[in-house]
């Protein structure tokens, strides 16, 4: 189903669209559109293109222009300048490895849904203080994994998480079974070796399997 580009999008919309948000690293703009089409064909539309390469913004721009069924987002947003650049490139949402007031305020003022990264109770409280209740738990496995998310459920009962970092096809179902987990983030759906080889059918298969995962 095509995404209405004029429709307002919330962070919860991003998290609920599919069980998995792919974490994508692209260093060749030529791969952006076929990759996005392959993921959409498998049922994954929310695409986090990380700002880890010089080509990332051009990749977001290409997806936004040529793949209307995809919803491109910018990952690794670390400051206000990153957020502004992502918006200019056509990003519909942002994901950050941590939370700062500057990033939070910039995204809110621009109407850009943000999933800020947190790893501790204090960081969750800082994000809540900034008005954010949909958060990226990062790095998920290294920061305590399932046990930490279960511990968060008590004091932060109104927060929904997207665990990212160390998540793969084998452990994703355990995370998705938790009631405070709305989705997970992972790179296994679009591994660099398959992207470089142009194995789009294989990526569509991985996306289809991810889209079929059940949430708690």
Short mmCIF file of C-alpha atoms in Angstrom, two decimals, residues 11 121 184:
data_model
loop_
_atom_site.label_atom_id
_atom_site.label_comp_id
_atom_site.label_asym_id
_atom_site.label_seq_id
_atom_site.Cartn_x
_atom_site.Cartn_y
_atom_site.Cartn_z
CA UNK A 11 6.98 7.60 16.06
CA UNK A 121 16.91 4.59 33.45
CA UNK A 184 13.03 -4.32 16.85
#
